[in-house]
PDB file of C-alpha atoms in Angstrom:
ATOM      1  CA  MET A   1     -11.777  -4.299  15.495  1.00 78.00           C
ATOM      2  CA  VAL A   2     -10.622  -4.587  19.038  1.00 82.00           C
ATOM      3  CA  LYS A   3     -12.319  -2.743  21.821  1.00 85.00           C
ATOM      4  CA  GLY A   4     -10.398  -0.254  23.826  1.00 86.00           C
ATOM      5  CA  ARG A   5     -10.999   2.400  26.423  1.00 88.00           C
ATOM      6  CA  GLN A   6      -9.397   5.715  26.152  1.00 88.00           C
ATOM      7  CA  GLY A   7      -9.036   8.222  28.794  1.00 79.00           C
ATOM      8  CA  GLU A   8      -6.183  10.032  30.260  1.00 86.00           C
ATOM      9  CA  ARG A   9      -3.967  12.307  28.346  1.00 89.00           C
ATOM     10  CA  VAL A  10      -0.263  11.939  28.503  1.00 89.00           C
ATOM     11  CA  ARG A  11       0.672  14.060  31.452  1.00 89.00           C
ATOM     12  CA  SER A  12       3.126  14.873  34.115  1.00 91.00           C
ATOM     13  CA  LYS A  13       2.012  15.875  37.584  1.00 93.00           C
ATOM     14  CA  SER A  14       0.666  19.276  36.762  1.00 94.00           C
ATOM     15  CA  ASN A  15       0.806  19.481  32.996  1.00 93.00           C
ATOM     16  CA  GLN A  16      -1.150  17.484  30.493  1.00 92.00           C
ATOM     17  CA  TYR A  17      -0.430  17.127  26.813  1.00 93.00           C
ATOM     18  CA  PRO A  18      -3.733  16.734  25.003  1.00 92.00           C
ATOM     19  CA  ASN A  19      -2.270  15.785  21.655  1.00 93.00           C
ATOM     20  CA  THR A  20      -1.619  12.233  22.819  1.00 94.00           C
ATOM     21  CA  SER A  21      -4.180  10.037  24.537  1.00 94.00           C
ATOM     22  CA  LEU A  22      -3.723   6.833  26.422  1.00 94.00           C
ATOM     23  CA  VAL A  23      -5.728   3.846  25.295  1.00 94.00           C
ATOM     24  CA  GLN A  24      -6.284   0.636  27.192  1.00 93.00           C
ATOM     25  CA  ILE A  25      -6.826  -2.156  24.680  1.00 92.00           C
ATOM     26  CA  GLU A  26      -8.819  -5.110  25.965  1.00 90.00           C
ATOM     27  CA  GLY A  27      -6.786  -8.191  26.483  1.00 89.00           C
ATOM     28  CA  VAL A  28      -3.436  -6.481  26.104  1.00 90.00           C
ATOM     29  CA  ASN A  29      -1.553  -6.588  29.332  1.00 91.00           C
ATOM     30  CA  THR A  30       2.126  -6.355  28.584  1.00 93.00           C
ATOM     31  CA  LYS A  31       4.440  -4.091  26.658  1.00 92.00           C
ATOM     32  CA  GLU A  32       5.430  -6.977  24.374  1.00 92.00           C
ATOM     33  CA  GLU A  33       1.863  -7.594  23.268  1.00 91.00           C
ATOM     34  CA  VAL A  34       1.554  -3.948  22.243  1.00 93.00           C
ATOM     35  CA  SER A  35       4.071  -4.345  19.426  1.00 91.00           C
ATOM     36  CA  TRP A  36       1.426  -6.060  17.293  1.00 92.00           C
ATOM     37  CA  TYR A  37      -0.831  -3.031  17.650  1.00 93.00           C
ATOM     38  CA  GLN A  38       1.744  -0.430  16.840  1.00 93.00           C
ATOM     39  CA  GLY A  39       0.671   1.586  13.846  1.00 93.00           C
ATOM     40  CA  LYS A  40      -2.856   0.256  13.832  1.00 94.00           C
ATOM     41  CA  ARG A  41      -5.574   2.792  13.281  1.00 94.00           C
ATOM     42  CA  VAL A  42      -7.854   3.802  16.088  1.00 94.00           C
ATOM     43  CA  ALA A  43     -11.304   5.364  15.792  1.00 94.00           C
ATOM     44  CA  TYR A  44     -13.199   7.376  18.360  1.00 94.00           C
ATOM     45  CA  ILE A  45     -16.843   7.345  17.342  1.00 93.00           C
ATOM     46  CA  TYR A  46     -19.401   9.648  18.831  1.00 94.00           C
ATOM     47  CA  LYS A  47     -22.868  10.940  18.137  1.00 93.00           C
ATOM     48  CA  ALA A  48     -23.990  14.478  17.550  1.00 92.00           C
ATOM     49  CA  LYS A  49     -27.333  16.131  17.088  1.00 93.00           C
ATOM     50  CA  VAL A  50     -26.644  17.676  13.718  1.00 93.00           C
ATOM     51  CA  LYS A  51     -26.404  15.321  10.803  1.00 91.00           C
ATOM     52  CA  VAL A  52     -23.128  15.478   8.942  1.00 89.00           C
ATOM     53  CA  LYS A  53     -23.030  13.756   5.552  1.00 89.00           C
ATOM     54  CA  GLY A  54     -26.272  12.031   6.340  1.00 89.00           C
ATOM     55  CA  SER A  55     -25.286  10.547   9.658  1.00 91.00           C
ATOM     56  CA  HIS A  56     -25.515  11.427  13.313  1.00 93.00           C
ATOM     57  CA  TYR A  57     -22.320   9.521  13.940  1.00 94.00           C
ATOM     58  CA  ARG A  58     -18.938  11.161  13.724  1.00 94.00           C
ATOM     59  CA  CYS A  59     -15.468   9.799  13.959  1.00 93.00           C
ATOM     60  CA  ILE A  60     -12.017  10.959  14.884  1.00 94.00           C
ATOM     61  CA  TRP A  61      -9.274   8.751  13.457  1.00 95.00           C
ATOM     62  CA  GLY A  62      -5.932   8.188  15.031  1.00 95.00           C
ATOM     63  CA  LYS A  63      -3.256   5.608  15.341  1.00 94.00           C
ATOM     64  CA  VAL A  64      -1.435   3.649  17.989  1.00 94.00           C
ATOM     65  CA  ILE A  65       2.008   5.096  18.365  1.00 94.00           C
ATOM     66  CA  ARG A  66       3.844   3.293  21.120  1.00 94.00           C
ATOM     67  CA  PRO A  67       3.368   1.517  24.394  1.00 94.00           C
ATOM     68  CA  HIS A  68       2.975   3.501  27.545  1.00 94.00           C
ATOM     69  CA  GLY A  69       4.528   1.782  30.514  1.00 93.00           C
ATOM     70  CA  ASN A  70       4.774  -1.938  31.091  1.00 94.00           C
ATOM     71  CA  THR A  71       1.202  -3.101  31.398  1.00 93.00           C
ATOM     72  CA  GLY A  72      -0.159  -2.842  27.896  1.00 91.00           C
ATOM     73  CA  ILE A  73      -1.422   0.711  27.827  1.00 93.00           C
ATOM     74  CA  VAL A  74      -0.852   2.397  24.545  1.00 94.00           C
ATOM     75  CA  ARG A  75      -0.341   5.941  23.346  1.00 95.00           C
ATOM     76  CA  ALA A  76      -2.481   7.090  20.478  1.00 94.00           C
ATOM     77  CA  LYS A  77      -2.410  10.246  18.447  1.00 95.00           C
ATOM     78  CA  PHE A  78      -5.521  11.450  16.718  1.00 95.00           C
ATOM     79  CA  THR A  79      -6.036  13.772  13.768  1.00 95.00           C
ATOM     80  CA  SER A  80      -7.464  16.261  16.174  1.00 94.00           C
ATOM     81  CA  ASN A  81      -7.184  16.124  19.914  1.00 93.00           C
ATOM     82  CA  LEU A  82      -9.849  14.101  21.622  1.00 92.00           C
ATOM     83  CA  PRO A  83     -12.449  16.101  23.513  1.00 92.00           C
ATOM     84  CA  PRO A  84     -12.381  15.832  27.322  1.00 91.00           C
ATOM     85  CA  LYS A  85     -15.866  14.359  27.390  1.00 91.00           C
ATOM     86  CA  SER A  86     -14.453  11.299  25.662  1.00 91.00           C
ATOM     87  CA  MET A  87     -12.384  10.322  28.646  1.00 91.00           C
ATOM     88  CA  GLY A  88     -13.325   6.846  29.713  1.00 92.00           C
ATOM     89  CA  SER A  89     -15.245   6.120  26.557  1.00 92.00           C
ATOM     90  CA  ARG A  90     -15.024   3.350  24.019  1.00 92.00           C
ATOM     91  CA  VAL A  91     -12.521   3.495  21.216  1.00 93.00           C
ATOM     92  CA  ARG A  92     -12.155   1.046  18.326  1.00 93.00           C
ATOM     93  CA  VAL A  93      -8.725  -0.312  17.524  1.00 93.00           C
ATOM     94  CA  MET A  94      -8.682  -1.606  13.969  1.00 92.00           C
ATOM     95  CA  MET A  95      -6.687  -4.459  12.565  1.00 92.00           C
ATOM     96  CA  PHE A  96      -5.293  -2.414   9.705  1.00 89.00           C
ATOM     97  CA  PRO A  97      -2.710  -1.416   8.414  1.00 91.00           C
ATOM     98  CA  SER A  98      -1.947  -5.064   8.590  1.00 90.00           C
ATOM     99  CA  ASN A  99       1.431  -6.675   8.638  1.00 88.00           C
ATOM    100  CA  ILE A 100       0.469 -10.331   8.777  1.00 85.00           C
TER     101      ILE A 100
ATOM    102  CA  MET B   1      27.601  -1.724 -16.002  1.00 62.00           C
ATOM    103  CA  ALA B   2      28.088   0.012 -12.688  1.00 69.00           C
ATOM    104  CA  LYS B   3      31.589   1.294 -12.063  1.00 77.00           C
ATOM    105  CA  THR B   4      32.647  -0.692  -9.027  1.00 83.00           C
ATOM    106  CA  SER B   5      36.029  -0.197  -7.520  1.00 85.00           C
ATOM    107  CA  ARG B   6      38.311  -3.182  -7.336  1.00 88.00           C
ATOM    108  CA  ASN B   7      39.750  -1.681  -4.187  1.00 88.00           C
ATOM    109  CA  PRO B   8      37.343  -2.160  -1.314  1.00 88.00           C
ATOM    110  CA  ASP B   9      37.470   0.322   1.555  1.00 86.00           C
ATOM    111  CA  LEU B  10      38.856  -0.826   4.858  1.00 88.00           C
ATOM    112  CA  ILE B  11      37.807   2.444   6.398  1.00 87.00           C
ATOM    113  CA  ARG B  12      36.732   5.490   4.481  1.00 87.00           C
ATOM    114  CA  GLY B  13      39.772   6.794   2.733  1.00 85.00           C
ATOM    115  CA  VAL B  14      41.886   3.676   3.254  1.00 90.00           C
ATOM    116  CA  GLY B  15      41.814   1.024   0.568  1.00 89.00           C
ATOM    117  CA  LYS B  16      42.678  -2.589   0.969  1.00 91.00           C
ATOM    118  CA  TYR B  17      45.226  -2.707  -1.799  1.00 92.00           C
ATOM    119  CA  SER B  18      48.353  -0.662  -2.352  1.00 92.00           C
ATOM    120  CA  ARG B  19      49.125   1.251  -5.515  1.00 90.00           C
ATOM    121  CA  SER B  20      51.291  -1.492  -6.932  1.00 92.00           C
ATOM    122  CA  GLN B  21      48.694  -4.140  -6.149  1.00 92.00           C
ATOM    123  CA  MET B  22      46.019  -2.005  -7.845  1.00 91.00           C
ATOM    124  CA  TYR B  23      48.281  -1.545 -10.837  1.00 91.00           C
ATOM    125  CA  HIS B  24      48.301  -5.280 -11.212  1.00 91.00           C
ATOM    126  CA  LYS B  25      44.579  -5.665 -10.513  1.00 92.00           C
ATOM    127  CA  ARG B  26      43.498  -3.115 -13.054  1.00 90.00           C
ATOM    128  CA  GLY B  27      45.537  -4.861 -15.662  1.00 90.00           C
ATOM    129  CA  LEU B  28      47.527  -1.785 -16.589  1.00 88.00           C
ATOM    130  CA  TRP B  29      50.444  -4.123 -17.283  1.00 89.00           C
ATOM    131  CA  ALA B  30      48.311  -5.877 -19.869  1.00 90.00           C
ATOM    132  CA  ILE B  31      47.244  -2.614 -21.478  1.00 89.00           C
ATOM    133  CA  LYS B  32      50.868  -1.558 -21.699  1.00 88.00           C
ATOM    134  CA  ALA B  33      51.962  -4.880 -23.097  1.00 88.00           C
ATOM    135  CA  LYS B  34      49.306  -4.582 -25.791  1.00 87.00           C
ATOM    136  CA  ASN B  35      50.634  -1.169 -26.682  1.00 84.00           C
ATOM    137  CA  GLY B  36      54.313  -2.038 -26.834  1.00 82.00           C
ATOM    138  CA  GLY B  37      55.395  -1.205 -23.303  1.00 80.00           C
ATOM    139  CA  VAL B  38      53.961   2.278 -23.253  1.00 80.00           C
ATOM    140  CA  PHE B  39      50.634   3.482 -22.043  1.00 81.00           C
ATOM    141  CA  PRO B  40      48.391   4.233 -25.005  1.00 81.00           C
ATOM    142  CA  ARG B  41      48.019   7.884 -25.741  1.00 82.00           C
ATOM    143  CA  HIS B  42      45.209   9.490 -27.611  1.00 83.00           C
ATOM    144  CA  ASP B  43      46.044  12.665 -29.404  1.00 81.00           C
ATOM    145  CA  VAL B  44      43.587  15.449 -29.062  1.00 83.00           C
ATOM    146  CA  GLN B  45      41.175  15.248 -31.940  1.00 82.00           C
ATOM    147  CA  PRO B  46      40.059  18.516 -33.422  1.00 79.00           C
ATOM    148  CA  LYS B  47      36.615  19.246 -32.167  1.00 79.00           C
ATOM    149  CA  SER B  48      33.991  19.076 -34.885  1.00 78.00           C
ATOM    150  CA  GLU B  49      32.071  22.285 -35.352  1.00 76.00           C
ATOM    151  CA  PRO B  50      28.828  22.159 -33.425  1.00 75.00           C
ATOM    152  CA  PRO B  51      25.836  22.508 -35.755  1.00 75.00           C
ATOM    153  CA  ALA B  52      24.855  26.155 -36.212  1.00 73.00           C
ATOM    154  CA  VAL B  53      22.159  27.033 -33.713  1.00 74.00           C
ATOM    155  CA  LYS B  54      19.671  29.646 -34.826  1.00 78.00           C
ATOM    156  CA  PRO B  55      19.048  32.250 -32.172  1.00 77.00           C
ATOM    157  CA  PRO B  56      15.552  31.664 -30.820  1.00 75.00           C
ATOM    158  CA  LYS B  57      12.856  34.027 -32.067  1.00 78.00           C
ATOM    159  CA  PHE B  58      11.222  34.328 -28.706  1.00 77.00           C
ATOM    160  CA  TYR B  59      12.709  34.909 -25.299  1.00 76.00           C
ATOM    161  CA  PRO B  60      10.295  34.621 -22.400  1.00 74.00           C
ATOM    162  CA  ALA B  61      10.079  37.800 -20.315  1.00 75.00           C
ATOM    163  CA  ASP B  62      10.906  36.085 -17.040  1.00 76.00           C
ATOM    164  CA  ASP B  63      13.346  33.308 -16.542  1.00 75.00           C
ATOM    165  CA  VAL B  64      11.316  30.151 -16.401  1.00 73.00           C
ATOM    166  CA  LYS B  65      12.555  27.571 -13.955  1.00 78.00           C
ATOM    167  CA  LYS B  66      12.987  24.169 -15.453  1.00 78.00           C
ATOM    168  CA  PRO B  67      11.623  21.422 -13.241  1.00 79.00           C
ATOM    169  CA  LEU B  68      14.281  19.155 -11.823  1.00 81.00           C
ATOM    170  CA  PHE B  69      14.844  16.011 -13.757  1.00 81.00           C
ATOM    171  CA  ASN B  70      13.088  13.074 -12.126  1.00 80.00           C
ATOM    172  CA  LYS B  71      14.701   9.696 -12.607  1.00 79.00           C
ATOM    173  CA  ARG B  72      12.322   7.821 -10.346  1.00 79.00           C
ATOM    174  CA  LYS B  73      10.827   4.676 -11.787  1.00 79.00           C
ATOM    175  CA  PRO B  74       7.616   3.647 -10.085  1.00 79.00           C
ATOM    176  CA  ARG B  75       7.711   0.094  -8.789  1.00 82.00           C
ATOM    177  CA  PRO B  76       4.980  -1.992  -7.256  1.00 84.00           C
ATOM    178  CA  THR B  77       5.109  -2.199  -3.473  1.00 87.00           C
ATOM    179  CA  LYS B  78       7.056  -5.062  -2.086  1.00 89.00           C
ATOM    180  CA  LEU B  79       4.779  -7.977  -1.396  1.00 89.00           C
ATOM    181  CA  ARG B  80       4.782  -9.382   2.085  1.00 89.00           C
ATOM    182  CA  ALA B  81       6.330 -12.823   2.198  1.00 88.00           C
ATOM    183  CA  SER B  82       3.096 -14.274   3.470  1.00 88.00           C
ATOM    184  CA  ILE B  83       1.163 -13.113   0.420  1.00 88.00           C
ATOM    185  CA  THR B  84       1.742 -15.386  -2.543  1.00 86.00           C
ATOM    186  CA  PRO B  85      -0.600 -16.195  -5.389  1.00 83.00           C
ATOM    187  CA  ARG B  86      -3.062 -18.889  -4.242  1.00 86.00           C
ATOM    188  CA  THR B  87      -3.243 -17.517  -0.703  1.00 90.00           C
ATOM    189  CA  VAL B  88      -6.563 -16.895   0.960  1.00 93.00           C
ATOM    190  CA  LEU B  89      -6.668 -13.324   2.238  1.00 93.00           C
ATOM    191  CA  ILE B  90      -8.981 -11.690   4.725  1.00 94.00           C
ATOM    192  CA  ILE B  91     -10.128  -8.248   3.645  1.00 93.00           C
ATOM    193  CA  LEU B  92     -10.196  -5.841   6.559  1.00 92.00           C
ATOM    194  CA  THR B  93     -12.024  -2.753   5.328  1.00 91.00           C
ATOM    195  CA  GLY B  94     -14.528  -1.580   2.858  1.00 89.00           C
ATOM    196  CA  ARG B  95     -17.626  -3.191   1.568  1.00 90.00           C
ATOM    197  CA  PHE B  96     -16.215  -6.680   1.781  1.00 92.00           C
ATOM    198  CA  LYS B  97     -14.655  -6.508   5.206  1.00 91.00           C
ATOM    199  CA  GLY B  98     -14.219  -9.855   6.824  1.00 92.00           C
ATOM    200  CA  LYS B  99     -14.539 -11.727   3.549  1.00 93.00           C
ATOM    201  CA  ARG B 100     -12.088 -14.450   2.787  1.00 93.00           C
ATOM    202  CA  VAL B 101     -10.852 -14.103  -0.698  1.00 93.00           C
ATOM    203  CA  VAL B 102      -8.377 -15.711  -3.118  1.00 92.00           C
ATOM    204  CA  PHE B 103      -5.314 -13.737  -4.147  1.00 92.00           C
ATOM    205  CA  LEU B 104      -4.451 -13.958  -7.836  1.00 90.00           C
ATOM    206  CA  LYS B 105      -1.591 -11.604  -8.580  1.00 89.00           C
ATOM    207  CA  GLN B 106      -0.037  -8.270  -7.825  1.00 90.00           C
ATOM    208  CA  LEU B 107      -0.786  -5.548 -10.344  1.00 88.00           C
ATOM    209  CA  PRO B 108       1.847  -3.090 -11.576  1.00 86.00           C
ATOM    210  CA  SER B 109       0.397  -0.380  -9.337  1.00 87.00           C
ATOM    211  CA  GLY B 110       1.170  -2.534  -6.306  1.00 88.00           C
ATOM    212  CA  LEU B 111      -2.439  -3.395  -5.538  1.00 91.00           C
ATOM    213  CA  LEU B 112      -3.467  -7.006  -5.193  1.00 91.00           C
ATOM    214  CA  LEU B 113      -5.851  -8.602  -7.666  1.00 91.00           C
ATOM    215  CA  VAL B 114      -8.340 -10.675  -5.782  1.00 91.00           C
ATOM    216  CA  THR B 115     -11.493 -12.642  -6.467  1.00 90.00           C
ATOM    217  CA  GLY B 116     -14.140 -14.125  -4.152  1.00 84.00           C
ATOM    218  CA  PRO B 117     -14.871 -16.230  -6.192  1.00 89.00           C
ATOM    219  CA  PHE B 118     -17.999 -14.255  -6.889  1.00 90.00           C
ATOM    220  CA  LYS B 119     -20.360 -17.196  -6.638  1.00 90.00           C
ATOM    221  CA  ILE B 120     -19.098 -18.158  -3.223  1.00 91.00           C
ATOM    222  CA  ASN B 121     -18.943 -14.897  -1.371  1.00 90.00           C
ATOM    223  CA  GLY B 122     -19.968 -12.110  -3.716  1.00 91.00           C
ATOM    224  CA  VAL B 123     -16.533 -10.573  -4.062  1.00 92.00           C
ATOM    225  CA  PRO B 124     -15.809  -9.844  -7.721  1.00 91.00           C
ATOM    226  CA  LEU B 125     -12.447  -9.421  -9.385  1.00 90.00           C
ATOM    227  CA  ARG B 126     -11.190  -6.541  -7.359  1.00 91.00           C
ATOM    228  CA  ARG B 127      -8.108  -4.640  -6.375  1.00 92.00           C
ATOM    229  CA  VAL B 128      -7.104  -4.481  -2.746  1.00 92.00           C
ATOM    230  CA  ASN B 129      -4.278  -2.759  -0.951  1.00 93.00           C
ATOM    231  CA  GLN B 130      -1.825  -4.969   0.865  1.00 92.00           C
ATOM    232  CA  ALA B 131      -2.112  -3.021   4.093  1.00 93.00           C
ATOM    233  CA  TYR B 132      -5.807  -3.750   4.420  1.00 94.00           C
ATOM    234  CA  VAL B 133      -5.483  -7.478   4.146  1.00 93.00           C
ATOM    235  CA  ILE B 134      -4.465 -10.347   6.405  1.00 93.00           C
ATOM    236  CA  ALA B 135      -2.788 -13.278   4.710  1.00 93.00           C
ATOM    237  CA  THR B 136      -3.800 -16.692   5.977  1.00 92.00           C
ATOM    238  CA  SER B 137      -1.818 -19.826   5.543  1.00 91.00           C
ATOM    239  CA  THR B 138      -4.573 -21.437   3.499  1.00 89.00           C
ATOM    240  CA  LYS B 139      -3.780 -21.870  -0.151  1.00 89.00           C
ATOM    241  CA  VAL B 140      -6.042 -22.572  -3.082  1.00 88.00           C
ATOM    242  CA  ASN B 141      -4.942 -24.246  -6.249  1.00 85.00           C
ATOM    243  CA  ILE B 142      -5.083 -21.683  -9.048  1.00 83.00           C
ATOM    244  CA  ASP B 143      -3.460 -23.643 -11.832  1.00 81.00           C
ATOM    245  CA  GLY B 144      -5.025 -22.852 -15.119  1.00 79.00           C
ATOM    246  CA  VAL B 145      -6.377 -19.472 -14.142  1.00 80.00           C
ATOM    247  CA  ASN B 146      -5.342 -16.932 -16.717  1.00 80.00           C
ATOM    248  CA  VAL B 147      -4.836 -13.527 -15.171  1.00 79.00           C
ATOM    249  CA  GLU B 148      -2.642 -12.042 -17.860  1.00 80.00           C
ATOM    250  CA  LYS B 149      -5.245  -9.645 -19.164  1.00 82.00           C
ATOM    251  CA  PHE B 150      -5.956  -7.908 -15.876  1.00 83.00           C
ATOM    252  CA  ASP B 151      -4.048  -4.769 -15.087  1.00 81.00           C
ATOM    253  CA  ASP B 152      -4.839  -1.416 -13.560  1.00 82.00           C
ATOM    254  CA  LYS B 153      -6.343   0.002 -16.737  1.00 83.00           C
ATOM    255  CA  TYR B 154      -8.971  -2.736 -16.636  1.00 85.00           C
ATOM    256  CA  PHE B 155     -10.237  -1.278 -13.390  1.00 85.00           C
ATOM    257  CA  ALA B 156     -10.078   2.360 -14.407  1.00 81.00           C
ATOM    258  CA  LYS B 157     -13.273   4.355 -14.222  1.00 80.00           C
ATOM    259  CA  GLU B 158     -14.921   4.857 -17.559  1.00 74.00           C
ATOM    260  CA  VAL B 159     -14.699   8.430 -18.718  1.00 71.00           C
ATOM    261  CA  GLU B 160     -18.131   9.804 -19.503  1.00 67.00           C
ATOM    262  CA  LYS B 161     -18.410  11.709 -22.692  1.00 64.00           C
ATOM    263  CA  LYS B 162     -19.806  15.175 -22.065  1.00 63.00           C
ATOM    264  CA  LYS B 163     -23.185  15.385 -23.641  1.00 61.00           C
ATOM    265  CA  LYS B 164     -24.101  18.767 -24.973  1.00 59.00           C
ATOM    266  CA  LYS B 165     -27.574  19.541 -23.812  1.00 59.00           C
ATOM    267  CA  GLY B 166     -29.991  21.176 -26.138  1.00 57.00           C
ATOM    268  CA  GLU B 167     -32.716  23.377 -24.719  1.00 56.00           C
ATOM    269  CA  GLY B 168     -35.332  20.711 -24.982  1.00 55.00           C
ATOM    270  CA  GLU B 169     -33.239  18.213 -23.186  1.00 55.00           C
ATOM    271  CA  PHE B 170     -32.649  20.631 -20.376  1.00 55.00           C
ATOM    272  CA  PHE B 171     -36.170  20.263 -19.217  1.00 54.00           C
ATOM    273  CA  GLU B 172     -36.174  16.536 -19.418  1.00 54.00           C
ATOM    274  CA  ALA B 173     -35.142  14.777 -16.293  1.00 51.00           C
ATOM    275  CA  GLU B 174     -31.552  13.684 -16.554  1.00 53.00           C
ATOM    276  CA  LYS B 175     -31.657  10.276 -17.993  1.00 54.00           C
ATOM    277  CA  ASP B 176     -29.460   8.235 -15.785  1.00 53.00           C
ATOM    278  CA  ASP B 177     -28.035   5.492 -17.876  1.00 55.00           C
ATOM    279  CA  LYS B 178     -27.966   2.882 -15.259  1.00 56.00           C
ATOM    280  CA  LYS B 179     -24.408   1.818 -14.945  1.00 65.00           C
ATOM    281  CA  SER B 180     -24.594  -1.893 -15.176  1.00 73.00           C
ATOM    282  CA  LEU B 181     -21.448  -3.927 -15.475  1.00 76.00           C
ATOM    283  CA  PRO B 182     -20.476  -4.469 -19.084  1.00 79.00           C
ATOM    284  CA  GLN B 183     -21.021  -8.040 -20.147  1.00 82.00           C
ATOM    285  CA  GLY B 184     -17.318  -8.399 -20.910  1.00 80.00           C
ATOM    286  CA  LYS B 185     -16.409  -7.967 -17.281  1.00 83.00           C
ATOM    287  CA  LYS B 186     -19.012 -10.480 -16.214  1.00 85.00           C
ATOM    288  CA  ASP B 187     -17.571 -12.960 -18.676  1.00 86.00           C
ATOM    289  CA  ASP B 188     -14.070 -12.391 -17.354  1.00 85.00           C
ATOM    290  CA  GLN B 189     -15.312 -13.030 -13.843  1.00 87.00           C
ATOM    291  CA  GLN B 190     -16.972 -16.262 -14.842  1.00 87.00           C
ATOM    292  CA  ALA B 191     -13.952 -17.429 -16.795  1.00 86.00           C
ATOM    293  CA  VAL B 192     -11.667 -17.014 -13.815  1.00 86.00           C
ATOM    294  CA  ASP B 193     -14.121 -18.355 -11.304  1.00 88.00           C
ATOM    295  CA  ALA B 194     -15.025 -21.483 -13.255  1.00 88.00           C
ATOM    296  CA  ILE B 195     -11.528 -22.859 -12.883  1.00 87.00           C
ATOM    297  CA  LEU B 196     -11.219 -21.691  -9.283  1.00 88.00           C
ATOM    298  CA  LEU B 197     -14.505 -23.247  -8.244  1.00 88.00           C
ATOM    299  CA  LYS B 198     -13.395 -26.653  -9.453  1.00 88.00           C
ATOM    300  CA  SER B 199     -10.226 -26.568  -7.404  1.00 87.00           C
ATOM    301  CA  ILE B 200     -12.079 -25.207  -4.384  1.00 88.00           C
ATOM    302  CA  GLU B 201     -14.636 -27.965  -4.429  1.00 87.00           C
ATOM    303  CA  CYS B 202     -11.863 -30.546  -4.363  1.00 87.00           C
ATOM    304  CA  VAL B 203     -10.851 -29.447  -0.906  1.00 86.00           C
ATOM    305  CA  PRO B 204     -13.306 -30.370   1.863  1.00 87.00           C
ATOM    306  CA  ASP B 205     -14.859 -27.395   3.683  1.00 89.00           C
ATOM    307  CA  LEU B 206     -12.961 -24.813   1.637  1.00 90.00           C
ATOM    308  CA  LYS B 207     -16.136 -23.575   0.034  1.00 90.00           C
ATOM    309  CA  THR B 208     -17.878 -22.935   3.341  1.00 91.00           C
ATOM    310  CA  TYR B 209     -14.661 -21.417   4.662  1.00 91.00           C
ATOM    311  CA  LEU B 210     -14.566 -18.923   1.832  1.00 92.00           C
ATOM    312  CA  SER B 211     -18.228 -18.061   2.117  1.00 91.00           C
ATOM    313  CA  ALA B 212     -17.980 -17.403   5.840  1.00 91.00           C
ATOM    314  CA  ARG B 213     -16.840 -14.028   7.076  1.00 91.00           C
ATOM    315  CA  PHE B 214     -14.010 -13.553   9.484  1.00 91.00           C
ATOM    316  CA  SER B 215     -14.824 -11.806  12.736  1.00 88.00           C
ATOM    317  CA  LEU B 216     -13.285 -11.380  16.123  1.00 89.00           C
ATOM    318  CA  MET B 217     -15.204 -13.202  18.801  1.00 86.00           C
ATOM    319  CA  SER B 218     -15.313 -12.297  22.431  1.00 85.00           C
ATOM    320  CA  GLY B 219     -12.008 -13.113  24.036  1.00 84.00           C
ATOM    321  CA  MET B 220     -10.089 -13.403  20.760  1.00 87.00           C
ATOM    322  CA  LYS B 221      -6.907 -11.431  20.836  1.00 89.00           C
ATOM    323  CA  PRO B 222      -5.638 -10.616  17.350  1.00 89.00           C
ATOM    324  CA  ASN B 223      -2.089 -10.303  18.567  1.00 89.00           C
ATOM    325  CA  GLU B 224      -2.196 -13.945  19.617  1.00 88.00           C
ATOM    326  CA  LEU B 225      -4.032 -15.305  16.620  1.00 88.00           C
ATOM    327  CA  VAL B 226      -2.162 -17.355  14.075  1.00 88.00           C
ATOM    328  CA  PHE B 227      -3.623 -16.845  10.660  1.00 87.00           C
TER     329      PHE B 227
END
């Protein structure tokens, strides 16, 4: 899994669209490098006080959709919108579904 | 035999050949020659009486919709060019993530049949989906391995027979028959692995390669890695 930081929502000046988040994947700096990651699954993992299915950890899955701009930032869509507290937090970019 | 037209389209609605050229191509001249210069004509045959159909005894109250006829034939997913039998694959998810494993064959469901070998890295004969696997360029010699008997039914879950509980048994703690692998499956594993192990030991370092897990180190970029 590759480390990434997620943060901002896709937005224009005064409107933001919370269904898509921007993810900065470590080591990816150009639009061309993003093509490898397109379609790969992304996981936002967080902890909660109440145990769900025996674990304090919870996960929101998503996938990399497309590049955002020229410098390697990526748009990701999650099964449910990411909570605002997650801005700036770690996100895991998986190596599957694989095409190698 | 599919009915293909001998007159390819130049554009939709415009054929390449003219009527007289098509007449020649279709061999209508030959059919006529065979029939004495005239196009063969079939006289209308009297239709045979259809067999008497008894009126059904029962008509359903509402019209029941018939499901649409489905002509789809399931096919196994197309294998990536990089995945061929003998390839070493890296499993990406699940219990065996990161394990390097030998690919044996593709099953009719599309899943890949894979084995550790069990002695080397603890991966048994298992099915894996193509999307959760990275194919490396390393190949292992699998000549002599017989994988004919393995198909999807081999891996199906065993259906438990429902046991009718008597009153006495109700109070007994449920006896969990510990589900150990049937000996037959263990034998199959050993049969396949025995041959594989010999060919793996011929290649220097292949055994340690297969027993080591794959992981991303700091600074490794998967988009730049060559597998």
